[in-house]
Amino acid sequence: MSNKYYQAGLKRAPAVEALFNKIAGRYDLINDLQSFGLHRLWKHKLVSLANLTPGASALDLCCGTGDVAFSLAKAGAKVTAADFTRGMLDVAEHRSLALPPEYRPQFIQADALHLPFADNSFDIVTISFGLRNLSDEFAGLAEIKRVLRSGGQALVLDFGKPNNPLLKKLYFFYLKRIVPVIGKIFCGDSDTHSYIYESLLRYQAQIGVQREMNRQGFQDARIHNLMGGMMSINIGKKSP
Ligand SMILES: C[S@@+](CC[C@H](N)C(=O)[O-])C[C@H]1O[C@@H](n2cnc3c(N)ncnc32)[C@H](O)[C@@H]1O
């Protein structure tokens, strides 16, 4: 298996950044096509599980083109949104101009593994389809915990691994054989979207993320599966 956007070790981050800079302009369209629009529901669920109180401070990591950041802001949070890919942030910032100023998140170019925020800064940290892309997903969780306030909540939405073997087979077939065709058609490069399957194979997914949240001392670490575990939301609290 070889994919130019999936690199080991220190080359991982620049390859991921190159991937998202390449697809930024088509990202929203392809998301709607490959998920049949369902990513909107999954992101809505993520934000509703955050149980935001008005004025809560929220950080959306790996914010991409801004979907989750905008929803958090509309739900009443004061939102900071971070991503390391300039092309994705440009789309997010452009989209935010269509919103009333009070719904506009503050967008920041930053690496999720080295956040420019003090310890204990946010009530909520979300990361949607981002953790799987980090060169060290467990270091990413530790960084999330560092910037969360005591009692604050981390919510991680990503592709999951279903328990049901037939469902897993069909779903992996879809990701391995069909989704790359969408990449080829819209980005001229099937690697941009076979990356999803390849990164998911190596990702610890919902069970591994829950185990790591427990190991790092998050409280009440739990999994909210969607569509039989094809998608999942991991939730955990920083102990008070
Ligand atoms: C699949 S997109 C998800 C975008 C958005 N959260 C969503 O759900 O639509 C993954 C995003 O993670 C960002 N990303 C990957 N690794 C990162 C890192 N180490 N630091 C910051 N952003 C990163 C990419 O630039 C990309 O915008």
PDB file of C-alpha atoms and ligand atoms in Angstrom:
ATOM      1  CA  MET A   1       0.000   0.000   0.000  1.00  0.00           C
ATOM      2  CA  SER A   2       1.460   3.370  -0.907  1.00  0.00           C
ATOM      3  CA  ASN A   3      -0.155   6.744  -0.858  1.00  0.00           C
ATOM      4  CA  LYS A   4       1.817   9.938  -1.318  1.00  0.00           C
ATOM      5  CA  TYR A   5      -0.277  11.683   1.335  1.00  0.00           C
ATOM      6  CA  TYR A   6       0.216   8.986   3.956  1.00  0.00           C
ATOM      7  CA  GLN A   7       3.817   9.201   5.138  1.00  0.00           C
ATOM      8  CA  ALA A   8       5.429   7.822   8.228  1.00  0.00           C
ATOM      9  CA  GLY A   9       7.115   9.824  10.978  1.00  0.00           C
ATOM     10  CA  LEU A  10       8.222  13.395  10.477  1.00  0.00           C
ATOM     11  CA  LYS A  11       6.983  13.506   6.860  1.00  0.00           C
ATOM     12  CA  ARG A  12       3.393  12.841   7.934  1.00  0.00           C
ATOM     13  CA  ALA A  13       2.390  16.432   8.741  1.00  0.00           C
ATOM     14  CA  PRO A  14       3.752  18.110   5.562  1.00  0.00           C
ATOM     15  CA  ALA A  15       2.111  15.417   3.418  1.00  0.00           C
ATOM     16  CA  VAL A  16      -1.247  15.936   5.189  1.00  0.00           C
ATOM     17  CA  GLU A  17      -0.932  19.697   4.813  1.00  0.00           C
ATOM     18  CA  ALA A  18      -0.185  19.290   1.078  1.00  0.00           C
ATOM     19  CA  LEU A  19      -3.248  17.043   0.733  1.00  0.00           C
ATOM     20  CA  PHE A  20      -5.606  19.553   2.332  1.00  0.00           C
ATOM     21  CA  ASN A  21      -4.120  22.509   0.472  1.00  0.00           C
ATOM     22  CA  LYS A  22      -4.742  20.589  -2.739  1.00  0.00           C
ATOM     23  CA  ILE A  23      -8.387  19.722  -2.020  1.00  0.00           C
ATOM     24  CA  ALA A  24      -9.452  22.824  -0.031  1.00  0.00           C
ATOM     25  CA  GLY A  25     -11.520  24.355  -2.834  1.00  0.00           C
ATOM     26  CA  ARG A  26     -13.468  21.127  -3.393  1.00  0.00           C
ATOM     27  CA  TYR A  27     -13.553  19.884   0.215  1.00  0.00           C
ATOM     28  CA  ASP A  28     -17.127  20.889   1.056  1.00  0.00           C
ATOM     29  CA  LEU A  29     -18.572  19.572  -2.208  1.00  0.00           C
ATOM     30  CA  ILE A  30     -16.773  16.227  -1.891  1.00  0.00           C
ATOM     31  CA  ASN A  31     -17.807  15.892   1.758  1.00  0.00           C
ATOM     32  CA  ASP A  32     -21.444  16.211   0.742  1.00  0.00           C
ATOM     33  CA  LEU A  33     -21.035  13.728  -2.108  1.00  0.00           C
ATOM     34  CA  GLN A  34     -19.071  11.027  -0.322  1.00  0.00           C
ATOM     35  CA  SER A  35     -21.231  11.101   2.822  1.00  0.00           C
ATOM     36  CA  PHE A  36     -24.536  11.715   0.948  1.00  0.00           C
ATOM     37  CA  GLY A  37     -24.812  14.882   3.051  1.00  0.00           C
ATOM     38  CA  LEU A  38     -24.742  12.873   6.282  1.00  0.00           C
ATOM     39  CA  HIS A  39     -21.611  14.587   7.636  1.00  0.00           C
ATOM     40  CA  ARG A  40     -23.905  17.515   8.459  1.00  0.00           C
ATOM     41  CA  LEU A  41     -25.943  15.294  10.805  1.00  0.00           C
ATOM     42  CA  TRP A  42     -22.851  13.805  12.446  1.00  0.00           C
ATOM     43  CA  LYS A  43     -21.415  17.267  13.077  1.00  0.00           C
ATOM     44  CA  HIS A  44     -24.780  18.443  14.419  1.00  0.00           C
ATOM     45  CA  LYS A  45     -24.727  15.495  16.838  1.00  0.00           C
ATOM     46  CA  LEU A  46     -21.188  16.389  17.918  1.00  0.00           C
ATOM     47  CA  VAL A  47     -22.240  19.924  18.780  1.00  0.00           C
ATOM     48  CA  SER A  48     -25.424  18.817  20.553  1.00  0.00           C
ATOM     49  CA  LEU A  49     -23.432  16.361  22.700  1.00  0.00           C
ATOM     50  CA  ALA A  50     -21.255  19.274  23.826  1.00  0.00           C
ATOM     51  CA  ASN A  51     -24.221  20.613  25.889  1.00  0.00           C
ATOM     52  CA  LEU A  52     -22.950  24.144  25.525  1.00  0.00           C
ATOM     53  CA  THR A  53     -23.831  26.813  28.002  1.00  0.00           C
ATOM     54  CA  PRO A  54     -24.140  30.313  26.516  1.00  0.00           C
ATOM     55  CA  GLY A  55     -20.790  32.069  26.411  1.00  0.00           C
ATOM     56  CA  ALA A  56     -18.777  28.853  26.857  1.00  0.00           C
ATOM     57  CA  SER A  57     -15.337  29.039  25.307  1.00  0.00           C
ATOM     58  CA  ALA A  58     -14.851  26.428  22.618  1.00  0.00           C
ATOM     59  CA  LEU A  59     -11.852  25.406  20.557  1.00  0.00           C
ATOM     60  CA  ASP A  60     -12.454  23.543  17.305  1.00  0.00           C
ATOM     61  CA  LEU A  61      -9.266  21.799  16.256  1.00  0.00           C
ATOM     62  CA  CYS A  62      -8.448  20.776  12.693  1.00  0.00           C
ATOM     63  CA  CYS A  63     -11.352  23.065  11.846  1.00  0.00           C
ATOM     64  CA  GLY A  64     -10.937  22.778   8.081  1.00  0.00           C
ATOM     65  CA  THR A  65     -13.526  24.853   6.267  1.00  0.00           C
ATOM     66  CA  GLY A  66     -15.312  25.683   9.514  1.00  0.00           C
ATOM     67  CA  ASP A  67     -18.510  23.577   9.711  1.00  0.00           C
ATOM     68  CA  VAL A  68     -18.197  22.651  13.392  1.00  0.00           C
ATOM     69  CA  ALA A  69     -16.812  26.034  14.418  1.00  0.00           C
ATOM     70  CA  PHE A  70     -19.831  27.779  12.853  1.00  0.00           C
ATOM     71  CA  SER A  71     -22.274  25.405  14.578  1.00  0.00           C
ATOM     72  CA  LEU A  72     -20.595  25.904  17.951  1.00  0.00           C
ATOM     73  CA  ALA A  73     -20.837  29.672  17.480  1.00  0.00           C
ATOM     74  CA  LYS A  74     -24.503  29.445  16.495  1.00  0.00           C
ATOM     75  CA  ALA A  75     -25.108  27.370  19.645  1.00  0.00           C
ATOM     76  CA  GLY A  76     -23.827  30.307  21.710  1.00  0.00           C
ATOM     77  CA  ALA A  77     -20.136  29.505  22.250  1.00  0.00           C
ATOM     78  CA  LYS A  78     -17.248  31.895  21.901  1.00  0.00           C
ATOM     79  CA  VAL A  79     -15.231  29.983  19.332  1.00  0.00           C
ATOM     80  CA  THR A  80     -11.580  29.750  18.405  1.00  0.00           C
ATOM     81  CA  ALA A  81     -10.857  27.489  15.448  1.00  0.00           C
ATOM     82  CA  ALA A  82      -7.422  26.192  14.517  1.00  0.00           C
ATOM     83  CA  ASP A  83      -5.980  24.378  11.523  1.00  0.00           C
ATOM     84  CA  PHE A  84      -2.491  24.198  10.065  1.00  0.00           C
ATOM     85  CA  THR A  85      -3.533  24.274   6.381  1.00  0.00           C
ATOM     86  CA  ARG A  86      -3.741  27.790   4.941  1.00  0.00           C
ATOM     87  CA  GLY A  87      -5.996  26.731   2.051  1.00  0.00           C
ATOM     88  CA  MET A  88      -8.631  25.265   4.393  1.00  0.00           C
ATOM     89  CA  LEU A  89      -8.543  28.339   6.659  1.00  0.00           C
ATOM     90  CA  ASP A  90      -8.962  30.619   3.632  1.00  0.00           C
ATOM     91  CA  VAL A  91     -12.183  28.806   2.719  1.00  0.00           C
ATOM     92  CA  ALA A  92     -13.376  28.949   6.355  1.00  0.00           C
ATOM     93  CA  GLU A  93     -12.651  32.667   6.637  1.00  0.00           C
ATOM     94  CA  HIS A  94     -14.390  33.359   3.336  1.00  0.00           C
ATOM     95  CA  ARG A  95     -17.463  31.373   4.478  1.00  0.00           C
ATOM     96  CA  SER A  96     -17.546  33.238   7.783  1.00  0.00           C
ATOM     97  CA  LEU A  97     -18.098  36.550   5.959  1.00  0.00           C
ATOM     98  CA  ALA A  98     -21.639  35.401   5.169  1.00  0.00           C
ATOM     99  CA  LEU A  99     -22.400  35.200   8.919  1.00  0.00           C
ATOM    100  CA  PRO A 100     -23.294  37.972  11.332  1.00  0.00           C
ATOM    101  CA  PRO A 101     -20.119  39.126  13.129  1.00  0.00           C
ATOM    102  CA  GLU A 102     -21.228  37.560  16.442  1.00  0.00           C
ATOM    103  CA  TYR A 103     -21.175  34.098  14.825  1.00  0.00           C
ATOM    104  CA  ARG A 104     -17.717  34.459  13.362  1.00  0.00           C
ATOM    105  CA  PRO A 105     -15.111  32.264  15.031  1.00  0.00           C
ATOM    106  CA  GLN A 106     -11.572  33.454  15.440  1.00  0.00           C
ATOM    107  CA  PHE A 107      -9.523  31.400  12.977  1.00  0.00           C
ATOM    108  CA  ILE A 108      -5.913  30.644  13.796  1.00  0.00           C
ATOM    109  CA  GLN A 109      -3.255  28.800  11.821  1.00  0.00           C
ATOM    110  CA  ALA A 110      -1.744  26.349  14.296  1.00  0.00           C
ATOM    111  CA  ASP A 111      -0.567  22.780  14.679  1.00  0.00           C
ATOM    112  CA  ALA A 112      -2.868  20.676  16.857  1.00  0.00           C
ATOM    113  CA  LEU A 113       0.189  19.043  18.410  1.00  0.00           C
ATOM    114  CA  HIS A 114       1.711  22.377  19.505  1.00  0.00           C
ATOM    115  CA  LEU A 115      -1.148  24.719  20.339  1.00  0.00           C
ATOM    116  CA  PRO A 116      -0.420  28.378  21.045  1.00  0.00           C
ATOM    117  CA  PHE A 117      -2.803  28.448  24.038  1.00  0.00           C
ATOM    118  CA  ALA A 118      -2.181  28.413  27.753  1.00  0.00           C
ATOM    119  CA  ASP A 119      -3.133  25.418  29.894  1.00  0.00           C
ATOM    120  CA  ASN A 120      -6.789  25.368  31.029  1.00  0.00           C
ATOM    121  CA  SER A 121      -8.070  27.798  28.365  1.00  0.00           C
ATOM    122  CA  PHE A 122     -11.299  26.234  27.000  1.00  0.00           C
ATOM    123  CA  ASP A 123     -14.579  24.739  28.284  1.00  0.00           C
ATOM    124  CA  ILE A 124     -14.979  22.553  25.194  1.00  0.00           C
ATOM    125  CA  VAL A 125     -12.550  21.192  22.612  1.00  0.00           C
ATOM    126  CA  THR A 126     -13.924  19.535  19.480  1.00  0.00           C
ATOM    127  CA  ILE A 127     -11.992  17.798  16.734  1.00  0.00           C
ATOM    128  CA  SER A 128     -13.926  16.504  13.754  1.00  0.00           C
ATOM    129  CA  PHE A 129     -12.224  14.210  11.234  1.00  0.00           C
ATOM    130  CA  GLY A 130      -8.932  15.563  12.537  1.00  0.00           C
ATOM    131  CA  LEU A 131      -7.426  13.234  15.149  1.00  0.00           C
ATOM    132  CA  ARG A 132      -6.868  10.444  12.571  1.00  0.00           C
ATOM    133  CA  ASN A 133      -4.695  12.858  10.566  1.00  0.00           C
ATOM    134  CA  LEU A 134      -2.243  13.725  13.316  1.00  0.00           C
ATOM    135  CA  SER A 135       1.203  12.166  13.250  1.00  0.00           C
ATOM    136  CA  ASP A 136       0.628  11.175  16.893  1.00  0.00           C
ATOM    137  CA  GLU A 137      -3.048  10.934  17.805  1.00  0.00           C
ATOM    138  CA  PHE A 138      -2.343  10.241  21.482  1.00  0.00           C
ATOM    139  CA  ALA A 139      -0.119  13.328  21.743  1.00  0.00           C
ATOM    140  CA  GLY A 140      -3.053  15.164  20.164  1.00  0.00           C
ATOM    141  CA  LEU A 141      -5.346  13.972  22.957  1.00  0.00           C
ATOM    142  CA  ALA A 142      -2.804  15.075  25.565  1.00  0.00           C
ATOM    143  CA  GLU A 143      -2.622  18.531  23.967  1.00  0.00           C
ATOM    144  CA  ILE A 144      -6.434  18.733  23.999  1.00  0.00           C
ATOM    145  CA  LYS A 145      -6.432  17.840  27.680  1.00  0.00           C
ATOM    146  CA  ARG A 146      -3.776  20.450  28.412  1.00  0.00           C
ATOM    147  CA  VAL A 147      -5.807  23.332  26.952  1.00  0.00           C
ATOM    148  CA  LEU A 148      -9.128  22.183  28.486  1.00  0.00           C
ATOM    149  CA  ARG A 149     -10.270  23.709  31.743  1.00  0.00           C
ATOM    150  CA  SER A 150     -10.884  21.338  34.650  1.00  0.00           C
ATOM    151  CA  GLY A 151     -14.337  19.857  34.115  1.00  0.00           C
ATOM    152  CA  GLY A 152     -14.160  20.756  30.410  1.00  0.00           C
ATOM    153  CA  GLN A 153     -15.149  18.309  27.695  1.00  0.00           C
ATOM    154  CA  ALA A 154     -13.298  16.871  24.705  1.00  0.00           C
ATOM    155  CA  LEU A 155     -15.357  15.581  21.768  1.00  0.00           C
ATOM    156  CA  VAL A 156     -13.750  13.639  18.924  1.00  0.00           C
ATOM    157  CA  LEU A 157     -15.731  12.850  15.770  1.00  0.00           C
ATOM    158  CA  ASP A 158     -14.107  10.588  13.204  1.00  0.00           C
ATOM    159  CA  PHE A 159     -14.445   7.567  10.973  1.00  0.00           C
ATOM    160  CA  GLY A 160     -14.901   4.508  13.165  1.00  0.00           C
ATOM    161  CA  LYS A 161     -14.500   0.760  12.860  1.00  0.00           C
ATOM    162  CA  PRO A 162     -17.808  -1.118  13.089  1.00  0.00           C
ATOM    163  CA  ASN A 163     -17.972  -4.328  15.125  1.00  0.00           C
ATOM    164  CA  ASN A 164     -20.325  -6.023  12.690  1.00  0.00           C
ATOM    165  CA  PRO A 165     -18.027  -7.834  10.205  1.00  0.00           C
ATOM    166  CA  LEU A 166     -20.402  -7.561   7.230  1.00  0.00           C
ATOM    167  CA  LEU A 167     -21.010  -3.855   7.797  1.00  0.00           C
ATOM    168  CA  LYS A 168     -17.256  -3.327   8.190  1.00  0.00           C
ATOM    169  CA  LYS A 169     -16.561  -5.166   4.935  1.00  0.00           C
ATOM    170  CA  LEU A 170     -19.101  -3.123   2.955  1.00  0.00           C
ATOM    171  CA  TYR A 171     -17.981   0.130   4.516  1.00  0.00           C
ATOM    172  CA  PHE A 172     -14.269  -0.552   3.922  1.00  0.00           C
ATOM    173  CA  PHE A 173     -15.076  -1.550   0.322  1.00  0.00           C
ATOM    174  CA  TYR A 174     -16.828   1.797  -0.139  1.00  0.00           C
ATOM    175  CA  LEU A 175     -13.846   3.717   1.320  1.00  0.00           C
ATOM    176  CA  LYS A 176     -11.237   1.687  -0.560  1.00  0.00           C
ATOM    177  CA  ARG A 177     -12.866   1.374  -3.991  1.00  0.00           C
ATOM    178  CA  ILE A 178     -15.538   4.071  -4.440  1.00  0.00           C
ATOM    179  CA  VAL A 179     -14.358   7.140  -2.508  1.00  0.00           C
ATOM    180  CA  PRO A 180     -11.006   7.334  -4.402  1.00  0.00           C
ATOM    181  CA  VAL A 181     -12.984   7.597  -7.665  1.00  0.00           C
ATOM    182  CA  ILE A 182     -14.589  10.768  -6.291  1.00  0.00           C
ATOM    183  CA  GLY A 183     -11.070  12.112  -5.589  1.00  0.00           C
ATOM    184  CA  LYS A 184      -9.982  11.248  -9.129  1.00  0.00           C
ATOM    185  CA  ILE A 185     -12.987  12.999 -10.682  1.00  0.00           C
ATOM    186  CA  PHE A 186     -12.952  16.158  -8.568  1.00  0.00           C
ATOM    187  CA  CYS A 187      -9.251  16.567  -7.678  1.00  0.00           C
ATOM    188  CA  GLY A 188      -7.618  14.685 -10.544  1.00  0.00           C
ATOM    189  CA  ASP A 189      -5.870  12.424  -8.026  1.00  0.00           C
ATOM    190  CA  SER A 190      -7.324   9.279  -6.427  1.00  0.00           C
ATOM    191  CA  ASP A 191      -4.647   9.380  -3.683  1.00  0.00           C
ATOM    192  CA  THR A 192      -6.364  12.409  -2.139  1.00  0.00           C
ATOM    193  CA  HIS A 193      -9.270  10.180  -1.169  1.00  0.00           C
ATOM    194  CA  SER A 194      -7.737   6.707  -0.888  1.00  0.00           C
ATOM    195  CA  TYR A 195      -5.936   8.483   1.977  1.00  0.00           C
ATOM    196  CA  ILE A 196      -9.132   8.142   4.050  1.00  0.00           C
ATOM    197  CA  TYR A 197      -9.070   4.348   3.876  1.00  0.00           C
ATOM    198  CA  GLU A 198      -5.331   4.129   4.465  1.00  0.00           C
ATOM    199  CA  SER A 199      -5.352   6.489   7.426  1.00  0.00           C
ATOM    200  CA  LEU A 200      -8.352   4.695   8.950  1.00  0.00           C
ATOM    201  CA  LEU A 201      -6.592   1.310   8.746  1.00  0.00           C
ATOM    202  CA  ARG A 202      -3.823   2.650  10.990  1.00  0.00           C
ATOM    203  CA  TYR A 203      -6.110   4.736  13.223  1.00  0.00           C
ATOM    204  CA  GLN A 204      -7.016   3.283  16.619  1.00  0.00           C
ATOM    205  CA  ALA A 205     -10.600   4.531  16.140  1.00  0.00           C
ATOM    206  CA  GLN A 206     -13.269   4.676  18.838  1.00  0.00           C
ATOM    207  CA  ILE A 207     -12.065   1.826  21.049  1.00  0.00           C
ATOM    208  CA  GLY A 208      -8.415   2.911  20.983  1.00  0.00           C
ATOM    209  CA  VAL A 209      -9.328   6.559  21.593  1.00  0.00           C
ATOM    210  CA  GLN A 210     -11.508   5.600  24.562  1.00  0.00           C
ATOM    211  CA  ARG A 211      -8.731   3.401  25.990  1.00  0.00           C
ATOM    212  CA  GLU A 212      -6.245   6.267  25.601  1.00  0.00           C
ATOM    213  CA  MET A 213      -8.637   8.796  27.147  1.00  0.00           C
ATOM    214  CA  ASN A 214      -8.924   6.501  30.159  1.00  0.00           C
ATOM    215  CA  ARG A 215      -5.145   6.044  30.283  1.00  0.00           C
ATOM    216  CA  GLN A 216      -4.618   9.828  30.202  1.00  0.00           C
ATOM    217  CA  GLY A 217      -7.079  10.307  33.060  1.00  0.00           C
ATOM    218  CA  PHE A 218     -10.048  11.777  31.190  1.00  0.00           C
ATOM    219  CA  GLN A 219     -13.218  11.155  33.207  1.00  0.00           C
ATOM    220  CA  ASP A 220     -16.350   9.400  31.937  1.00  0.00           C
ATOM    221  CA  ALA A 221     -14.670   8.506  28.634  1.00  0.00           C
ATOM    222  CA  ARG A 222     -17.440   7.163  26.429  1.00  0.00           C
ATOM    223  CA  ILE A 223     -18.277   6.352  22.839  1.00  0.00           C
ATOM    224  CA  HIS A 224     -21.308   7.505  20.895  1.00  0.00           C
ATOM    225  CA  ASN A 225     -21.477   5.352  17.779  1.00  0.00           C
ATOM    226  CA  LEU A 226     -23.249   6.539  14.635  1.00  0.00           C
ATOM    227  CA  MET A 227     -24.415   4.279  11.822  1.00  0.00           C
ATOM    228  CA  GLY A 228     -23.348   1.075  13.540  1.00  0.00           C
ATOM    229  CA  GLY A 229     -19.923   2.472  14.394  1.00  0.00           C
ATOM    230  CA  MET A 230     -18.968   3.589  10.877  1.00  0.00           C
ATOM    231  CA  MET A 231     -18.682   7.011  12.488  1.00  0.00           C
ATOM    232  CA  SER A 232     -18.131   7.648  16.153  1.00  0.00           C
ATOM    233  CA  ILE A 233     -17.869  10.381  18.721  1.00  0.00           C
ATOM    234  CA  ASN A 234     -15.549   9.910  21.689  1.00  0.00           C
ATOM    235  CA  ILE A 235     -16.320  12.093  24.682  1.00  0.00           C
ATOM    236  CA  GLY A 236     -14.259  12.636  27.803  1.00  0.00           C
ATOM    237  CA  LYS A 237     -13.973  15.173  30.606  1.00  0.00           C
ATOM    238  CA  LYS A 238     -10.893  16.685  32.136  1.00  0.00           C
ATOM    239  CA  SER A 239     -11.054  15.883  35.826  1.00  0.00           C
ATOM    240  CA  PRO A 240     -11.876  18.814  38.066  1.00  0.00           C
TER     241      PRO A 240
HETATM  242  C1  LIG B   1     -10.692  15.947   7.101  1.00  0.00           C
HETATM  243  S1  LIG B   1     -10.370  17.619   7.467  1.00  0.00           S
HETATM  244  C2  LIG B   1     -11.615  17.960   8.674  1.00  0.00           C
HETATM  245  C3  LIG B   1     -12.102  19.385   8.598  1.00  0.00           C
HETATM  246  C4  LIG B   1     -13.293  19.699   9.486  1.00  0.00           C
HETATM  247  N1  LIG B   1     -12.993  19.535  10.888  1.00  0.00           N
HETATM  248  C5  LIG B   1     -14.485  18.851   9.116  1.00  0.00           C
HETATM  249  O1  LIG B   1     -14.897  18.011   9.936  1.00  0.00           O
HETATM  250  O2  LIG B   1     -14.989  19.013   8.013  1.00  0.00           O
HETATM  251  C6  LIG B   1      -8.921  17.497   8.455  1.00  0.00           C
HETATM  252  C7  LIG B   1      -8.308  18.833   8.791  1.00  0.00           C
HETATM  253  O3  LIG B   1      -7.287  18.613   9.769  1.00  0.00           O
HETATM  254  C8  LIG B   1      -6.243  19.535   9.516  1.00  0.00           C
HETATM  255  N2  LIG B   1      -5.037  19.026  10.188  1.00  0.00           N
HETATM  256  C9  LIG B   1      -4.434  17.838  10.011  1.00  0.00           C
HETATM  257  N3  LIG B   1      -3.373  17.719  10.820  1.00  0.00           N
HETATM  258  C10 LIG B   1      -3.306  18.873  11.529  1.00  0.00           C
HETATM  259  C11 LIG B   1      -2.449  19.350  12.541  1.00  0.00           C
HETATM  260  N4  LIG B   1      -1.406  18.630  12.991  1.00  0.00           N
HETATM  261  N5  LIG B   1      -2.691  20.556  13.070  1.00  0.00           N
HETATM  262  C12 LIG B   1      -3.723  21.301  12.637  1.00  0.00           C
HETATM  263  N6  LIG B   1      -4.570  20.920  11.662  1.00  0.00           N
HETATM  264  C13 LIG B   1      -4.374  19.708  11.126  1.00  0.00           C
HETATM  265  C14 LIG B   1      -6.155  19.556   8.007  1.00  0.00           C
HETATM  266  O4  LIG B   1      -5.494  20.713   7.562  1.00  0.00           O
HETATM  267  C15 LIG B   1      -7.633  19.526   7.623  1.00  0.00           C
HETATM  268  O5  LIG B   1      -8.157  20.818   7.478  1.00  0.00           O
END
